[in-house]
Short mmCIF file of C-alpha atoms and ligand atoms in Angstrom, two decimals:
data_model
loop_
_atom_site.label_atom_id
_atom_site.label_comp_id
_atom_site.label_asym_id
_atom_site.label_seq_id
_atom_site.Cartn_x
_atom_site.Cartn_y
_atom_site.Cartn_z
CA UNK Y 523 -27.40 169.89 137.90
CA UNK Y 524 -29.60 167.05 136.72
CA UNK Y 525 -32.23 167.79 134.06
CA UNK Y 526 -34.71 165.04 133.18
CA UNK Y 527 -37.10 165.30 130.28
CA UNK Y 528 -40.38 163.38 130.36
CA UNK Y 529 -41.56 163.36 126.75
CA UNK Y 530 -45.25 162.53 126.21
CA UNK Y 531 -45.35 162.43 122.42
CA UNK Y 532 -46.59 159.15 120.90
CA UNK Y 533 -44.06 159.86 118.12
CA UNK Y 534 -41.23 159.66 120.65
CA UNK Y 535 -37.75 160.26 119.28
CA UNK Y 536 -39.07 161.21 115.82
CA UNK Y 537 -41.54 163.80 117.13
CA UNK Y 538 -41.46 167.56 116.77
CA UNK Y 539 -41.45 167.86 120.56
CA UNK Y 540 -38.21 165.87 120.68
CA UNK Y 541 -36.72 168.04 117.96
CA UNK Y 542 -37.05 170.98 120.37
CA UNK Y 543 -35.97 168.93 123.41
CA UNK Y 544 -32.76 167.72 121.77
CA UNK Y 545 -31.54 171.22 120.90
CA UNK Y 546 -32.48 172.52 124.35
CA UNK Y 547 -30.56 169.66 126.00
CA UNK Y 548 -27.52 170.27 123.77
CA UNK Y 549 -27.31 173.78 125.22
CA UNK Y 550 -27.85 172.50 128.75
CA UNK Y 551 -25.09 169.89 128.34
CA UNK Y 552 -22.64 172.48 127.01
CA UNK Y 553 -23.40 174.53 130.14
CA UNK Y 554 -22.50 171.51 132.29
CA UNK Y 555 -25.82 169.83 133.09
CA UNK Y 556 -26.29 166.09 133.34
CA UNK Y 557 -29.32 165.31 131.18
CA UNK Y 558 -31.69 162.43 130.53
CA UNK Y 559 -34.36 162.30 127.83
CA UNK Y 560 -37.13 159.83 128.66
CA UNK Y 561 -39.74 158.80 126.10
CA UNK Y 562 -42.90 157.96 128.01
CA UNK Y 563 -44.30 156.19 124.93
CA UNK Y 564 -41.64 153.51 125.46
CA UNK Y 565 -42.58 153.04 129.11
CA UNK Y 566 -45.34 150.95 130.60
CA UNK Y 567 -47.69 153.39 132.33
CA UNK Y 568 -51.08 151.97 133.27
CA UNK Y 569 -53.91 154.41 134.06
CA UNK Y 570 -54.51 155.38 137.71
CA UNK Y 571 -57.33 153.26 139.19
CA UNK Y 572 -58.18 155.80 141.92
CA UNK Y 573 -57.78 153.39 144.86
CA UNK Y 574 -55.72 155.85 146.95
CA UNK Y 575 -53.65 152.92 148.33
CA UNK Y 576 -50.58 155.08 147.65
CA UNK Y 577 -51.97 157.41 150.34
CA UNK Y 578 -52.95 154.76 152.88
CA UNK Y 579 -52.02 151.05 152.63
CA UNK Y 580 -48.67 151.53 150.82
CA UNK Y 581 -47.69 155.17 151.55
CA UNK Y 582 -45.83 156.75 148.63
CA UNK Y 583 -46.06 153.59 146.49
CA UNK Y 584 -48.59 152.74 143.84
CA UNK Y 585 -49.98 149.21 143.84
CA UNK Y 586 -49.74 148.99 140.04
CA UNK Y 587 -46.55 147.28 138.91
CA UNK Y 588 -45.25 149.06 135.86
CA UNK Y 589 -42.52 151.63 135.07
CA UNK Y 590 -43.86 154.41 137.29
CA UNK Y 591 -41.70 153.63 140.37
CA UNK Y 592 -38.58 154.17 138.27
CA UNK Y 593 -40.01 157.33 136.67
CA UNK Y 594 -41.00 158.87 140.01
CA UNK Y 595 -37.53 158.19 141.38
CA UNK Y 596 -35.99 159.93 138.38
CA UNK Y 597 -38.39 162.85 138.78
CA UNK Y 598 -37.64 163.36 142.47
CA UNK Y 599 -33.87 163.07 141.95
CA UNK Y 600 -33.83 165.81 139.29
CA UNK Y 601 -33.11 169.49 139.83
CA UNK Y 602 -35.23 170.34 136.81
CA UNK Y 603 -38.02 168.19 135.37
CA UNK Y 604 -39.06 169.03 131.82
CA UNK Y 605 -42.64 168.17 130.89
CA UNK Y 606 -42.47 167.87 127.09
CA UNK Y 607 -45.69 167.23 125.22
CA UNK Y 608 -47.34 167.90 121.89
CA UNK Y 609 -50.54 169.93 122.18
CA UNK Y 610 -53.44 167.47 121.88
CA UNK Y 611 -56.96 168.94 121.78
CA UNK Y 612 -55.68 172.08 123.52
CA UNK Y 613 -54.14 169.98 126.29
CA UNK Y 614 -51.30 167.55 127.06
CA UNK Y 615 -51.16 164.21 125.23
CA UNK Y 616 -52.96 161.22 126.77
CA UNK Y 617 -49.60 159.61 127.58
CA UNK Y 618 -48.54 162.71 129.52
CA UNK Y 619 -51.89 162.89 131.34
CA UNK Y 620 -51.57 159.24 132.42
CA UNK Y 621 -48.05 159.92 133.66
CA UNK Y 622 -49.17 163.00 135.62
CA UNK Y 623 -52.14 161.18 137.20
CA UNK Y 624 -49.77 158.48 138.44
CA UNK Y 625 -47.58 161.06 140.18
CA UNK Y 626 -49.94 161.47 143.14
CA UNK Y 627 -47.82 159.19 145.39
CA UNK Y 628 -45.22 162.01 145.51
CA UNK Y 629 -47.61 163.96 147.75
CA UNK Y 630 -49.05 163.16 151.18
CA UNK Y 631 -52.86 162.91 151.36
CA UNK Y 632 -53.12 165.58 154.07
CA UNK Y 633 -54.45 169.03 153.22
CA UNK Y 634 -52.69 172.28 153.99
CA UNK Y 635 -53.12 175.87 152.86
CA UNK Y 636 -50.56 177.50 150.60
CA UNK Y 637 -49.33 181.10 150.93
CA UNK Y 638 -52.53 182.31 149.23
CA UNK Y 639 -54.84 180.38 151.54
CA UNK Y 640 -55.68 177.76 148.92
CA UNK Y 641 -55.65 174.05 149.75
CA UNK Y 642 -53.10 171.61 148.42
CA UNK Y 643 -51.63 168.31 149.61
CA UNK Y 644 -48.66 168.22 151.95
CA UNK Y 645 -45.19 167.35 150.72
CA UNK Y 646 -43.92 163.78 150.94
CA UNK Y 647 -40.37 164.72 149.89
CA UNK Y 648 -38.16 167.59 151.14
CA UNK Y 649 -37.45 168.84 147.66
CA UNK Y 650 -39.26 168.77 144.31
CA UNK Y 651 -37.67 169.63 140.97
CA UNK Y 652 -38.27 172.98 139.30
CA UNK Y 653 -40.43 172.67 136.20
CA UNK Y 654 -39.77 173.53 132.56
CA UNK Y 655 -42.51 173.02 129.97
CA UNK Y 656 -41.86 172.29 126.30
CA UNK Y 657 -44.67 171.94 123.81
CA UNK Y 658 -45.43 172.39 120.15
CA UNK Y 659 -48.60 172.42 118.12
CA UNK Y 660 -49.90 172.39 114.56
CA UNK Y 661 -51.59 175.80 114.61
CA UNK Y 662 -49.38 178.87 114.38
CA UNK Y 663 -50.48 181.23 117.17
CA UNK Y 664 -49.19 181.31 120.76
CA UNK Y 665 -52.79 181.55 122.02
CA UNK Y 666 -53.23 177.78 121.52
CA UNK Y 667 -51.04 177.23 124.58
CA UNK Y 668 -53.33 179.17 126.97
CA UNK Y 669 -54.63 176.01 128.65
CA UNK Y 670 -51.17 174.43 128.96
CA UNK Y 671 -49.74 177.58 130.54
CA UNK Y 672 -52.38 177.64 133.25
CA UNK Y 673 -52.36 173.85 133.67
CA UNK Y 674 -48.63 173.66 134.42
CA UNK Y 675 -48.79 176.62 136.80
CA UNK Y 676 -51.51 174.75 138.72
CA UNK Y 677 -49.57 171.47 138.62
CA UNK Y 678 -46.39 173.18 139.85
CA UNK Y 679 -48.33 174.77 142.72
CA UNK Y 680 -49.76 171.39 143.68
CA UNK Y 681 -46.25 169.91 143.59
CA UNK Y 682 -44.73 172.62 145.81
CA UNK Y 683 -42.65 173.70 142.83
CA UNK Y 684 -42.71 176.40 140.17
CA UNK Y 685 -42.57 176.72 136.40
CA UNK Y 686 -39.22 178.40 135.76
CA UNK Y 687 -39.36 178.41 131.95
CA UNK Y 688 -41.60 177.51 129.03
CA UNK Y 689 -41.07 176.84 125.34
CA UNK Y 690 -44.25 176.90 123.28
CA UNK Y 691 -43.77 176.38 119.55
CA UNK Y 692 -46.59 177.07 117.11
CA UNK Y 693 -46.08 175.96 113.46
CA UNK Y 694 -44.55 172.79 114.91
CA UNK Y 695 -45.19 170.70 111.82
CA UNK Y 696 -42.52 172.52 109.82
CA UNK Y 697 -39.71 171.88 112.29
CA UNK Y 698 -38.66 168.73 110.43
CA UNK Y 699 -39.86 169.55 106.94
CA UNK Y 700 -37.38 168.58 104.23
CA UNK Y 701 -37.32 171.84 102.28
CA UNK Y 702 -34.07 173.66 101.54
CA UNK Y 703 -35.72 177.09 101.75
CA UNK Y 704 -36.81 176.35 105.33
CA UNK Y 705 -33.33 175.44 106.59
CA UNK Y 706 -32.18 178.99 107.57
CA UNK Y 707 -35.38 179.57 109.62
CA UNK Y 708 -35.08 176.25 111.42
CA UNK Y 709 -31.35 176.63 112.03
CA UNK Y 710 -31.96 180.06 113.56
CA UNK Y 711 -34.56 178.54 115.92
CA UNK Y 712 -32.23 175.67 116.85
CA UNK Y 713 -29.63 178.22 117.91
CA UNK Y 714 -32.17 180.00 120.15
CA UNK Y 715 -33.07 176.64 121.74
CA UNK Y 716 -29.42 175.91 122.55
CA UNK Y 717 -29.07 179.38 124.13
CA UNK Y 718 -32.22 178.65 126.17
CA UNK Y 719 -30.68 175.37 127.37
CA UNK Y 720 -27.50 177.16 128.46
CA UNK Y 721 -29.45 179.91 130.23
CA UNK Y 722 -31.54 177.50 132.25
CA UNK Y 723 -28.40 175.89 133.67
CA UNK Y 724 -26.67 179.20 134.37
CA UNK Y 725 -29.62 181.31 135.61
CA UNK Y 726 -32.57 178.89 136.14
CA UNK Y 727 -34.58 181.08 133.74
CA UNK Y 728 -34.59 182.45 130.19
CA UNK Y 729 -33.52 186.03 129.44
CA UNK Y 730 -36.15 188.43 128.10
CA UNK Y 731 -34.43 188.38 124.71
CA UNK Y 732 -34.51 184.57 124.54
CA UNK Y 733 -38.18 184.46 125.56
CA UNK Y 734 -39.02 186.90 122.78
CA UNK Y 735 -37.07 184.90 120.17
CA UNK Y 736 -38.64 181.61 121.28
CA UNK Y 737 -42.13 182.97 120.65
CA UNK Y 738 -41.46 184.46 117.23
CA UNK Y 739 -43.21 182.64 114.35
CA UNK Y 740 -40.79 180.44 112.38
CA UNK Y 741 -42.31 181.86 109.18
CA UNK Y 742 -45.16 184.40 108.73
CA UNK Y 743 -48.54 182.88 109.62
CA UNK Y 744 -50.02 183.36 106.14
CA UNK Y 745 -47.28 181.27 104.47
CA UNK Y 746 -47.62 178.56 107.11
CA UNK Y 747 -51.42 178.40 106.73
CA UNK Y 748 -51.36 178.24 102.91
CA UNK Y 749 -48.51 175.67 103.05
CA UNK Y 750 -50.44 173.52 105.52
CA UNK Y 751 -53.60 173.60 103.40
CA UNK Y 752 -51.65 172.72 100.25
CA UNK Y 753 -49.97 169.82 102.01
CA UNK Y 754 -53.36 168.44 103.19
CA UNK Y 755 -54.64 168.79 99.59
CA UNK Y 756 -51.69 166.70 98.41
CA UNK Y 757 -52.18 164.15 101.19
CA UNK Y 758 -55.83 163.74 100.20
CA UNK Y 759 -55.16 163.59 96.44
CA UNK Y 760 -56.96 166.87 95.65
C1 FMN N 421 -55.00 163.88 118.53
C2 FMN N 421 -54.32 165.16 118.14
C3 FMN N 421 -54.78 166.35 118.66
C4 FMN N 421 -54.18 167.55 118.31
N1 FMN N 421 -54.66 168.73 118.82
C5 FMN N 421 -54.09 169.90 118.44
C6 FMN N 421 -54.61 171.13 118.94
O1 FMN N 421 -55.54 171.18 119.74
N2 FMN N 421 -54.05 172.28 118.49
C7 FMN N 421 -53.00 172.28 117.62
O2 FMN N 421 -52.54 173.35 117.24
N3 FMN N 421 -52.46 171.12 117.16
C8 FMN N 421 -52.97 169.94 117.55
N4 FMN N 421 -52.45 168.75 117.10
C9 FMN N 421 -51.22 168.77 116.27
C10 FMN N 421 -49.94 168.42 117.07
O3 FMN N 421 -49.80 169.26 118.18
C11 FMN N 421 -48.72 168.56 116.16
O4 FMN N 421 -48.84 167.59 115.13
C12 FMN N 421 -47.39 168.40 116.85
O5 FMN N 421 -46.37 168.84 115.98
C13 FMN N 421 -47.10 166.96 117.27
O6 FMN N 421 -45.90 166.91 118.02
P1 FMN N 421 -45.05 165.55 118.12
O7 FMN N 421 -44.47 165.29 116.74
O8 FMN N 421 -44.00 165.81 119.13
O9 FMN N 421 -45.99 164.48 118.56
C14 FMN N 421 -53.05 167.54 117.43
C15 FMN N 421 -52.58 166.32 116.92
C16 FMN N 421 -53.22 165.14 117.26
C17 FMN N 421 -52.70 163.85 116.67
#
């Protein structure tokens, strides 16, 4: 099984998103998956110009010469594609949005109706990877991921695929905090992430128990909120 992560954080390897991705991939590798972790911030991805040449003059190929050909090939040749992004203004990061816009060559222009009678574009390829979403954000509650949850369901539908698992991490800014008292909480979460990685390879989904553990706050909201406010005070010299 090939799992490819497309990471849209501008912080790349050092980001909180990648902190989650790395543990998840460790579990997946132990379970036998071949994995690749791609940092989109290190790739050249120019914004879509909306010419639709990829649907007419050069079918399946974008006219822009950058790293997207290589990325699309990696996407199509994966069994599971992981969209990994920090939450930016209740949405995906700009880097991730650019990447997703440039994926339209993977579809044909022609319309068809899906099983619910709703239009989408026809397939260009026989098979598309299943989708896993990984995100983290600065606020603590799960409700901040409402838009992302719906967005990736819609994207998967458009891509003739499905979202098989999601990891949404509130309180993301403490994942890499250098505080001894935080270590046990973070280590516990890392263990859950590795279990999640193993489960996705074995069962193509997370167990109910794992889902529940993944959504638990790392620390109680009130401590996180007061800690965050104190740290901004310090940052601003108050
Ligand atoms: C431009 C910008 C917009 C953000 N918007 C949100 C947001 O809407 N909600 C939220 O909870 N956190 C928001 N954050 C915080 C990030 O999600 C958080 O810092 C996250 O840990 C970054 O992940 P990364 O290290 O992988 O980039 C935002 C951060 C930036 C820089």
